mmCIF file of C-alpha atoms and ligand atoms in Angstrom:
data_model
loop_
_atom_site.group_PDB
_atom_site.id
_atom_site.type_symbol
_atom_site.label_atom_id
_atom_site.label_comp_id
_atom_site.label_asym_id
_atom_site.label_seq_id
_atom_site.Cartn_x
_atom_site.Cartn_y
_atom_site.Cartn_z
ATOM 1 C CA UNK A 565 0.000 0.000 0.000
ATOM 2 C CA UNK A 566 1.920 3.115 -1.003
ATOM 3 C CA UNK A 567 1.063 6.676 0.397
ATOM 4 C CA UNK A 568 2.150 10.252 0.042
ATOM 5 C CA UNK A 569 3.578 12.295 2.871
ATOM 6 C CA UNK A 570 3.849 15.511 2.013
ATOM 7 C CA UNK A 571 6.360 17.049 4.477
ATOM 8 C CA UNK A 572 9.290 16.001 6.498
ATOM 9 C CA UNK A 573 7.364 15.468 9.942
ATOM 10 C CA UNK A 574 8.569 14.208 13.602
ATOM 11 C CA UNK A 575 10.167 10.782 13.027
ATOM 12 C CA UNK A 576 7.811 9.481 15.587
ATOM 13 C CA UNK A 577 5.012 9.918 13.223
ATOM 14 C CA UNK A 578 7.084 8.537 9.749
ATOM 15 C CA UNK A 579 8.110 5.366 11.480
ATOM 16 C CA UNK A 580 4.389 4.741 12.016
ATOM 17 C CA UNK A 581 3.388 5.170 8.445
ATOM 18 C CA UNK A 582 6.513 3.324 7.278
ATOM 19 C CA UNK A 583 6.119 0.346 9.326
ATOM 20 C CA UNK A 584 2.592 0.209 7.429
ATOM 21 C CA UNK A 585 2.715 1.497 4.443
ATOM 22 C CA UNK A 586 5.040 2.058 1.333
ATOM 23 C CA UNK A 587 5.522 5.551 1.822
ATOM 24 C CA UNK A 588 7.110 8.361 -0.484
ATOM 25 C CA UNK A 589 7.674 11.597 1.336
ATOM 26 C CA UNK A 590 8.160 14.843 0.163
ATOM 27 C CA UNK A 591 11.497 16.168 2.206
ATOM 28 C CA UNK A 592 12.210 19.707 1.063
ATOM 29 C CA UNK A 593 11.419 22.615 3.370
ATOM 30 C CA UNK A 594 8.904 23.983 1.162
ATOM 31 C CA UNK A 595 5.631 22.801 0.320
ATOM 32 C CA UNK A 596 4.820 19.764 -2.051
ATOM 33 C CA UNK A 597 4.259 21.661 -6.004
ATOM 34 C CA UNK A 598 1.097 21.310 -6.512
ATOM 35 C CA UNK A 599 1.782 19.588 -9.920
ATOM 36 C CA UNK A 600 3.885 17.097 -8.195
ATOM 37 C CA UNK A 601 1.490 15.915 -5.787
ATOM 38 C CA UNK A 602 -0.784 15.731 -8.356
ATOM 39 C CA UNK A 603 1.472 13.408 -10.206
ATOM 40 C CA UNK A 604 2.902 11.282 -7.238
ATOM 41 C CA UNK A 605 -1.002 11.255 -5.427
ATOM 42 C CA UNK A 606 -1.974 8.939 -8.565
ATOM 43 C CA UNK A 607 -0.236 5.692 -7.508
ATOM 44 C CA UNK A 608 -1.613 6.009 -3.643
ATOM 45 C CA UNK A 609 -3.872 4.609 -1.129
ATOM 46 C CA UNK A 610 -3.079 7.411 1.316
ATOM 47 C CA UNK A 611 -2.259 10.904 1.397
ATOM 48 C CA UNK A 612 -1.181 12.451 4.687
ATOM 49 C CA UNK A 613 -0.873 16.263 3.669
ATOM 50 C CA UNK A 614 -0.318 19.617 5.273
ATOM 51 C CA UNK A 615 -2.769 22.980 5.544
ATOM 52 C CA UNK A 616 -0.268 24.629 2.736
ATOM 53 C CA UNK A 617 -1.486 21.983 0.294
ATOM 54 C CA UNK A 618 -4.905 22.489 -1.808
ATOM 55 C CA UNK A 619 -6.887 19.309 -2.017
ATOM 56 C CA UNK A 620 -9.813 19.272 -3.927
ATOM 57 C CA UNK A 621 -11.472 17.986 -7.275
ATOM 58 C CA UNK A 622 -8.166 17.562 -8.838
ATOM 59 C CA UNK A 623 -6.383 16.132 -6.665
ATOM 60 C CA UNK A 624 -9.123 13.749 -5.744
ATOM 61 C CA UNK A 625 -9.302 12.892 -9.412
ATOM 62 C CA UNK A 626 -5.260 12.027 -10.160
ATOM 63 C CA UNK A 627 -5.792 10.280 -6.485
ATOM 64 C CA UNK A 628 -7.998 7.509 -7.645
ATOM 65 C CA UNK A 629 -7.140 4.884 -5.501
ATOM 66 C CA UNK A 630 -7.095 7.232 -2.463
ATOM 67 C CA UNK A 631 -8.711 5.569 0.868
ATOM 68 C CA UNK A 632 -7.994 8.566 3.112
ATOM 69 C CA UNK A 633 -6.915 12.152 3.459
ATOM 70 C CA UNK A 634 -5.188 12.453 6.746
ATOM 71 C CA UNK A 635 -4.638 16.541 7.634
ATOM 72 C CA UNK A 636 -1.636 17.459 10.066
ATOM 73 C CA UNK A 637 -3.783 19.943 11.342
ATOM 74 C CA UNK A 638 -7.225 20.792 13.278
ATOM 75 C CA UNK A 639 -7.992 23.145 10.752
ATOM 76 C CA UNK A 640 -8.887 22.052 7.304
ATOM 77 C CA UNK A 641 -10.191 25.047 4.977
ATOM 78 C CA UNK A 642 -7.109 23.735 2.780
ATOM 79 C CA UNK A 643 -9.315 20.916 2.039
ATOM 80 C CA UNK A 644 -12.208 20.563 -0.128
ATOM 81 C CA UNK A 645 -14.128 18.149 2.262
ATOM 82 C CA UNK A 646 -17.108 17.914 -0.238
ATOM 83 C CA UNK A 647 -15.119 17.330 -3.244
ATOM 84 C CA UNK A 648 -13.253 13.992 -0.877
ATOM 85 C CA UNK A 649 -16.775 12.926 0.358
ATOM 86 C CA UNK A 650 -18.040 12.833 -2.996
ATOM 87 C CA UNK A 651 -15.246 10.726 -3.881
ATOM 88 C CA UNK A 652 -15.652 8.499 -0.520
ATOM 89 C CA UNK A 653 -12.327 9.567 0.624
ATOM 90 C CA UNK A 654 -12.295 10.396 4.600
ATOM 91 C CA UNK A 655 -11.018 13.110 5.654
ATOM 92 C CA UNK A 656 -8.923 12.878 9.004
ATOM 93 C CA UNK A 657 -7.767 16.185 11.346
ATOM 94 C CA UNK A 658 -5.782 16.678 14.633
ATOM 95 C CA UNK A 659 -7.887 18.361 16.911
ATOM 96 C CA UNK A 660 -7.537 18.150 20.979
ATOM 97 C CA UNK A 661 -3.577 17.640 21.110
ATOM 98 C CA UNK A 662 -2.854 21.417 19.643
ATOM 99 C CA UNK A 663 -5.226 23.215 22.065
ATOM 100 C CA UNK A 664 -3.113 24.109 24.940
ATOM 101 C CA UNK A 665 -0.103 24.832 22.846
ATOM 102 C CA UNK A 666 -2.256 27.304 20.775
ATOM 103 C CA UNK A 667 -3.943 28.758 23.872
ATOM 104 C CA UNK A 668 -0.457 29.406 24.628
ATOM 105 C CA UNK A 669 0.372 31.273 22.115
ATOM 106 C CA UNK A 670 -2.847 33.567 22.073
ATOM 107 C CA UNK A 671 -1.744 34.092 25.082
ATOM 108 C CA UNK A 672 1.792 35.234 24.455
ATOM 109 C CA UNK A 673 0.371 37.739 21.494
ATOM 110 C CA UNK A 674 -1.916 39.070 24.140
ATOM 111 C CA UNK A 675 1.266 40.006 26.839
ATOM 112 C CA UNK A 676 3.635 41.053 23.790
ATOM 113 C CA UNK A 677 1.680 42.788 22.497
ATOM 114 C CA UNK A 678 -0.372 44.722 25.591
ATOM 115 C CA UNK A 679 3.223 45.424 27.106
ATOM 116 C CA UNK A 680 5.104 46.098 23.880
ATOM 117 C CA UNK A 681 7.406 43.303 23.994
ATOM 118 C CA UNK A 682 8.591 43.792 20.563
ATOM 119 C CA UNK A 683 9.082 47.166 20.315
ATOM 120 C CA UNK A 684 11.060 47.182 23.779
ATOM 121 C CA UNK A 685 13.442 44.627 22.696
ATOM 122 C CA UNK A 686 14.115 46.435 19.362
ATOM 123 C CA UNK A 687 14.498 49.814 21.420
ATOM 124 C CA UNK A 688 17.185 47.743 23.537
ATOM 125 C CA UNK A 689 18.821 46.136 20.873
ATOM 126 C CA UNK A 690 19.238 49.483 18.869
ATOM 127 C CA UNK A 691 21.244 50.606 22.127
ATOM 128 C CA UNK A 692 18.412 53.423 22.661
ATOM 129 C CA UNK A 693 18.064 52.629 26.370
ATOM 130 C CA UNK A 694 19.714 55.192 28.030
ATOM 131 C CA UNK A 695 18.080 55.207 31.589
ATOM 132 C CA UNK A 696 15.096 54.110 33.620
ATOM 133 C CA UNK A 697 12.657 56.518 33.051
ATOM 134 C CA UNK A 698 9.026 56.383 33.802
ATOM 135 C CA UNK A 699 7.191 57.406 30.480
ATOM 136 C CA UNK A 700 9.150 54.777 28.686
ATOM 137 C CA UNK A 701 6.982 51.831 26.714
ATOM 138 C CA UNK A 702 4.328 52.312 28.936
ATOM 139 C CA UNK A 703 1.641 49.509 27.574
ATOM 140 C CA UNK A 704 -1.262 47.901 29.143
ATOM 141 C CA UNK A 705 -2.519 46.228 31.916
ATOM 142 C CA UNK A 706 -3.988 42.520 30.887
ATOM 143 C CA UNK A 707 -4.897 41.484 34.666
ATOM 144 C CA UNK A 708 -8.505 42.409 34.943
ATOM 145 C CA UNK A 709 -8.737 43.647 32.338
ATOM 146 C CA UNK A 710 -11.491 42.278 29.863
ATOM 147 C CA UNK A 711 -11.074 39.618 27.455
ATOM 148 C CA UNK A 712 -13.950 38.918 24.762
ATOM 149 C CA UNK A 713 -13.168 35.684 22.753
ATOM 150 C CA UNK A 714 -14.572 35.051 19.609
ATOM 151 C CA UNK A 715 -15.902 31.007 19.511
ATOM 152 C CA UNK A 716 -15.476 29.515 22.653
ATOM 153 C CA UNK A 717 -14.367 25.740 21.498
ATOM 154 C CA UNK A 718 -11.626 23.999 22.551
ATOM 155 C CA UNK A 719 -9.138 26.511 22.245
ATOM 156 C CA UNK A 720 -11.347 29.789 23.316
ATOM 157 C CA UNK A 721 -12.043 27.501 26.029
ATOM 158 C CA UNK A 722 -8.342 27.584 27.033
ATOM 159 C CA UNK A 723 -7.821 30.658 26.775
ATOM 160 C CA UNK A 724 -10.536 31.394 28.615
ATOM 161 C CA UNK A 725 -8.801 29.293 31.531
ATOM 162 C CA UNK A 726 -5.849 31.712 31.536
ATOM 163 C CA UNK A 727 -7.363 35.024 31.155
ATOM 164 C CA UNK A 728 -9.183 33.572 34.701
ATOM 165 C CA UNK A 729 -6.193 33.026 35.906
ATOM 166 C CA UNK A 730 -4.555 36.560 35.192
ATOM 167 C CA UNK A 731 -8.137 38.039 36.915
ATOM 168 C CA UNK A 732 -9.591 39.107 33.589
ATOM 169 C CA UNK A 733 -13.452 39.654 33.200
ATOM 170 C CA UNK A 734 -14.652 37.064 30.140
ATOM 171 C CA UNK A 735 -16.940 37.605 26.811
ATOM 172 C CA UNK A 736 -17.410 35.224 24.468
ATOM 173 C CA UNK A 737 -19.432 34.812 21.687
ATOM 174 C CA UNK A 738 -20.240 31.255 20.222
ATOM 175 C CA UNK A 739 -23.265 29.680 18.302
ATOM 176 C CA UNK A 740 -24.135 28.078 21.989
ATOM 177 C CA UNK A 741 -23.645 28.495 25.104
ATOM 178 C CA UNK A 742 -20.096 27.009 27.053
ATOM 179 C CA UNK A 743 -21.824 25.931 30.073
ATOM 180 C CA UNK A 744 -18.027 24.510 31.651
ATOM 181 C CA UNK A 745 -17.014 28.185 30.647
ATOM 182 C CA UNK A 746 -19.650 29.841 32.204
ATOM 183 C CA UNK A 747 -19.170 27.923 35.212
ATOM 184 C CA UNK A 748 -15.198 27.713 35.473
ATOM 185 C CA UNK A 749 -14.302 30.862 34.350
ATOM 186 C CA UNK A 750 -17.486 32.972 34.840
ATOM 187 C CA UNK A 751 -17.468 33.554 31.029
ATOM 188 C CA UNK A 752 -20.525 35.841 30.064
ATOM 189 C CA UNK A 753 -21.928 34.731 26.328
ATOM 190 C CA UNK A 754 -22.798 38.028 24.744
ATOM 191 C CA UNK A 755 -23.463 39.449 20.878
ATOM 192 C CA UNK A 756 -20.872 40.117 18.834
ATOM 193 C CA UNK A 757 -21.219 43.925 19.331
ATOM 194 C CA UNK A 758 -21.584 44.140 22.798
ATOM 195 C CA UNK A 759 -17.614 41.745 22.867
ATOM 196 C CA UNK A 760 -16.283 43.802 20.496
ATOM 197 C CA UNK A 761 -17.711 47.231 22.569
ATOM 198 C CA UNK A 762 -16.549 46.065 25.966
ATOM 199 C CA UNK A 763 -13.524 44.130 25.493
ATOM 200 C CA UNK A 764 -10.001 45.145 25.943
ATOM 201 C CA UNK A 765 -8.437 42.111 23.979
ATOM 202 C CA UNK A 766 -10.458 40.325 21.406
ATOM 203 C CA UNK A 767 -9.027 37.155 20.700
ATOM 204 C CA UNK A 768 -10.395 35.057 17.305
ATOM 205 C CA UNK A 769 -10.723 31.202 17.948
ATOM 206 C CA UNK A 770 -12.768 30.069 15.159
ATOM 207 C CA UNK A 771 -12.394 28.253 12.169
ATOM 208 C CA UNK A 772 -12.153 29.601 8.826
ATOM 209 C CA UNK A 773 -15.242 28.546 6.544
ATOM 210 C CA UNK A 774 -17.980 30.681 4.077
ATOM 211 C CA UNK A 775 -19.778 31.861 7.359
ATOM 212 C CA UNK A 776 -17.057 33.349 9.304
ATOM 213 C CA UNK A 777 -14.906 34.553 6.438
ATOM 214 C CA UNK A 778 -13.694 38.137 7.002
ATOM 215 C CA UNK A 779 -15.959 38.220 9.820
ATOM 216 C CA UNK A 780 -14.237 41.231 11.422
ATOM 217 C CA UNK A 781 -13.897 44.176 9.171
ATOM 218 C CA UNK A 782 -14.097 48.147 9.266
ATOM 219 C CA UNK A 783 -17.225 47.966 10.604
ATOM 220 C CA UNK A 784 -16.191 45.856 14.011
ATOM 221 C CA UNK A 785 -12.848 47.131 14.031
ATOM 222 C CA UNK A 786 -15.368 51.113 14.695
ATOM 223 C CA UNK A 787 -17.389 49.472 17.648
ATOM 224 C CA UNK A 788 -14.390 48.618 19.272
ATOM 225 C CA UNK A 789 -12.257 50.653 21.851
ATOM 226 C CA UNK A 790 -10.023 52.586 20.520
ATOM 227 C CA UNK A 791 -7.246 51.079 22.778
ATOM 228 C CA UNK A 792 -8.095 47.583 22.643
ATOM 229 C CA UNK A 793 -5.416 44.614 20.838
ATOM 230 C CA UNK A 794 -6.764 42.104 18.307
ATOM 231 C CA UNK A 795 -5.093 38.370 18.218
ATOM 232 C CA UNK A 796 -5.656 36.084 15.946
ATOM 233 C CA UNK A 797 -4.407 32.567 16.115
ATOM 234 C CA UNK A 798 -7.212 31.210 13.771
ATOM 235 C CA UNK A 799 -6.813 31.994 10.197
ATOM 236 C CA UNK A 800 -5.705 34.565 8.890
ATOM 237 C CA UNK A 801 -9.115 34.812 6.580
ATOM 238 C CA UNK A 802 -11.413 35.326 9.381
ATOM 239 C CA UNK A 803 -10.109 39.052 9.254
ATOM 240 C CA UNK A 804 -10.247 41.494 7.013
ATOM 241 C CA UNK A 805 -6.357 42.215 6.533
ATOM 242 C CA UNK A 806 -6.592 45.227 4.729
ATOM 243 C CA UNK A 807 -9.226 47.064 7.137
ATOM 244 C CA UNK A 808 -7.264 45.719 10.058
ATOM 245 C CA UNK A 809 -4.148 47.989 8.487
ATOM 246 C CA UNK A 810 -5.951 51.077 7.956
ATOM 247 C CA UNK A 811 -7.354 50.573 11.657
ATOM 248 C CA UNK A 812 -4.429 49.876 13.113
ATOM 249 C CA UNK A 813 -2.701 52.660 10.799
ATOM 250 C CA UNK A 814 -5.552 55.325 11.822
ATOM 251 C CA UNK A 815 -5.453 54.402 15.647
ATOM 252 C CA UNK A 816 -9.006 53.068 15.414
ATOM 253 C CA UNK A 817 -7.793 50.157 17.068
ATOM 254 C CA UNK A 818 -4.900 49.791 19.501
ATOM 255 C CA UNK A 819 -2.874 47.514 18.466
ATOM 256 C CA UNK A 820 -2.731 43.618 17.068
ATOM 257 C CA UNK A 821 -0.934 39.920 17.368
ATOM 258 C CA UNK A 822 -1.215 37.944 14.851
ATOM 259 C CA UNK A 823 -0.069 34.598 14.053
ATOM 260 C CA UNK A 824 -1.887 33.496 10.797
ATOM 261 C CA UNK A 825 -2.493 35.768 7.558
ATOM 262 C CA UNK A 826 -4.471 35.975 4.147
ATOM 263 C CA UNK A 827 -1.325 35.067 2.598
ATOM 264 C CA UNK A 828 1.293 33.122 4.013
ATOM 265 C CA UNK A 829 4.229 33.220 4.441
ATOM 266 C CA UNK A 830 3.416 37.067 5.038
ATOM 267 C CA UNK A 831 4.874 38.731 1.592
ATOM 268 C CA UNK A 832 7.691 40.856 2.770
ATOM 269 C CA UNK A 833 6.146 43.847 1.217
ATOM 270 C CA UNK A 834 2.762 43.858 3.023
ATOM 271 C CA UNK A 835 1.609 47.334 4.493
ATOM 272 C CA UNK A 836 1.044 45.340 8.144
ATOM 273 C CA UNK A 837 5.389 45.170 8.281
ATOM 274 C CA UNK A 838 5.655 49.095 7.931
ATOM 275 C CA UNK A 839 3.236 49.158 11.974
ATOM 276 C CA UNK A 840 4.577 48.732 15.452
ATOM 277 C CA UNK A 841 1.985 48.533 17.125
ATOM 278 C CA UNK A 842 1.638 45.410 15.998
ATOM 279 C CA UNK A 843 3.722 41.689 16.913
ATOM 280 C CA UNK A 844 3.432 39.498 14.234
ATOM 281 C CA UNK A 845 4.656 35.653 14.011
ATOM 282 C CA UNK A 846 4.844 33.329 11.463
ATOM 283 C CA UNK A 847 2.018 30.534 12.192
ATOM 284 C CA UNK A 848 3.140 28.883 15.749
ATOM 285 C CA UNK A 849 0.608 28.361 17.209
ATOM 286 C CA UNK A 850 1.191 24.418 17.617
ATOM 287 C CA UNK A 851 4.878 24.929 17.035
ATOM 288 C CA UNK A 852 6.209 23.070 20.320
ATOM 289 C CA UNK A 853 8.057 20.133 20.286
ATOM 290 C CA UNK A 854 5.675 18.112 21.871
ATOM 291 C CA UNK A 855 2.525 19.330 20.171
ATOM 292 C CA UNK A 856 3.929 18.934 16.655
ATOM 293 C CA UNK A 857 5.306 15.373 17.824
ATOM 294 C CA UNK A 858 1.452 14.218 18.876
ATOM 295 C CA UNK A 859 0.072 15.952 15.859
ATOM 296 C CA UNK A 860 1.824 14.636 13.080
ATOM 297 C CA UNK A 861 1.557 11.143 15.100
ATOM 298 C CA UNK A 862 -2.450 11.241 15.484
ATOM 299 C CA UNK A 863 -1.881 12.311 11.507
ATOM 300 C CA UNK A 864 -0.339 8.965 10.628
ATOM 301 C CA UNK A 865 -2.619 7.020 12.815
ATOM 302 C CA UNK A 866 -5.304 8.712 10.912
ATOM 303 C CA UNK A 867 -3.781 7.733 7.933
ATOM 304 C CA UNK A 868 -3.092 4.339 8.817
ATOM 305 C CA UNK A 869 -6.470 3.589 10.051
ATOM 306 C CA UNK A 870 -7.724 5.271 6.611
ATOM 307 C CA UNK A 871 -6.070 2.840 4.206
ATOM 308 C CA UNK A 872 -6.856 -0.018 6.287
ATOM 309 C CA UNK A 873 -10.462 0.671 5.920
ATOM 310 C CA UNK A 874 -10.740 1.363 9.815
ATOM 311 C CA UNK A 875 -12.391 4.002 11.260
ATOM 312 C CA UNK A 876 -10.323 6.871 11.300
ATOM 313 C CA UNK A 877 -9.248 8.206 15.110
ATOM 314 C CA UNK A 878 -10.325 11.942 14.279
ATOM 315 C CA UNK A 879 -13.040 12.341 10.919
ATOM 316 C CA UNK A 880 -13.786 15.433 9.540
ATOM 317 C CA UNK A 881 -17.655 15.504 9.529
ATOM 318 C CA UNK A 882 -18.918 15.640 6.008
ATOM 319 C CA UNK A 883 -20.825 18.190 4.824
ATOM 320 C CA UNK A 884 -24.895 18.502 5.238
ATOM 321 C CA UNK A 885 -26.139 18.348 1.420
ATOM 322 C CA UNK A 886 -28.537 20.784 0.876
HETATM 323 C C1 LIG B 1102 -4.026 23.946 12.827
HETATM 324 O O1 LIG B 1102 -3.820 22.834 13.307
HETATM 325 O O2 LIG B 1102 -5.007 24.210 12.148
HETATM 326 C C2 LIG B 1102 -3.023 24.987 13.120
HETATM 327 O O3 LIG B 1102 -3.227 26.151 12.428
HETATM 328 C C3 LIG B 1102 -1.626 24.453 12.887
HETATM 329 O O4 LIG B 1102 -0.847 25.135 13.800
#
């Protein structure tokens, strides 16, 4: 049974799908071509692919034989899901082992960027520090201050558990209500322009389909408060980029810290890179050691599972037909 990996992943993870599998793997430190995995897909049982690869009709097509698509990610707006159910190809994801990790890093954008982190250590570096003085890179406060996070799943949830911890009052929007959050963290669910209105830090936690596409633009970024910091560890879709600049860029907002963008990697000449009131890092969210390990190992399992016409450990749901 021969599969594709398409990117060099914790060993862990390729000894799994190597003891079961013939398995070709894409090794270079940029992403598969897309005419290439269109060409090496044709021959496999199982592709386990990344969220920089497109998969859809025509990949699904060269991928005849294909038993499973196994996605080293939770997210999956890469993938066509439609196009692989219509072609009875499962579609496996990674969610639960990446929350924390990601939780973490909303909540490092949130410090950095509230207290200036970047712009301090720049300052520093340039040797501009001359004294202690007590006007200098004065930021903000993030204990008790208010935190309104937009979709309170798994990873909202978390970061609800550490805004709690730092004392901060929590809003949350979400298609229901997070009774555990409610409870745990005294999270209050509210509209989406009463969070945006209120909050200090609004932090973006939900995935990136038709409905919540650009779902903050010029419009939000005007209800909010004038100092407040936007993070986004989703996708970088969910916001509008280019009204995000001109808020940021006309003080509308306060300031932003972003890890995921409408383009990636970032292109070097993108308006967002000429701010600094901004911290911006290059999709990390899941980047520890640990979390990438059990990620790209729940990936091959998936994968595994897939081609041996098992269940798969983590299924994308397919999509209601209208
Ligand atoms: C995911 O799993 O969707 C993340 O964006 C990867 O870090």
């Amino acid at each position: 049974m021969r599969v594709l990996v398409t990117r060099d992943i914790p060993e862990e993870a390729l000894k799994i799908v190597a003891e079961n599998a013939e398995m070709e793997l894409w090794r270079e430190a940029r992403p598969i071509p897309r005419e290439v995995l269109i060409e090496q897909v044709a021959d496999k049982v199982g592709l386990l692919c990344m969220l920089t690869d497109r998969i859809d009709d025509a990949v699904l097509e060269a991928g005849k034989h294909l038993r499973v698509v196994s996605q080293m990610a939770v997210g999956y707006d890469n993938i066509d899901v439609a196009a692989c159910t219509k072609h009875g190809v499962p579609v496996g994801n990674t969610p639960g082992v990446l929350t924390e990790t990601t939780a973490d890093t909303a909540f490092a954008l949130i410090l950095a960027t509230a207290r200036r982190m970047h712009e301090s250590e720049q300052f520093l570096r340039a040797g501009e520090w001359k004294m202690w003085d007590p006007m200098l890179l004065l930021g903000q406060d993030v204990h008790h201050a208010t935190i309104g996070i937009v979709g309170m799943g798994r990873i909202g949830y978390e970061v609800a558990r550490r805004a709690y911890g730092f004392q901060m009052r929590i809003l949350y929007t979400g298609n229901r209500p997070n009774e555990e959050a409610e409870r745990n963290f005294e999270a209050q669910r509210v509209d989406l322009p009463t969070l945006l209105r209120e909050s200090d830090f609004v932090s973006v936690h939900t995935p990136l389909n038709a409905q919540t596409h650009h779902l903050l633009g010029a419009e939000h970024f005007a209800q909010m408060k004038r100092t407040a910091i936007l993070i986004n560890t989703a996708r970088g879709a969910v916001v509008d980029q280019k009204a995000l600049y001109t808020a940021l860029k006309e003080g509308v907002i306060g300031g932003a810290g972003l890890d995921v963008f409408e383009r990636e990697p970032l292109p070097m000449d993108d308006p967002l890179l000429t701010l600094s009131n901004l911290v911006l890092v290059p999709h990390i969210g899941s980047a520890s050691i640990k979390t990438r390990t059990q990620m790209a190992v729940l990936a091959a399992k998936n994968l595994v599972a897939g081609i041996q016409g098992k269940p798969l450990l983590h299924e994308v749901p397919a999509p209601i037909q209208p």
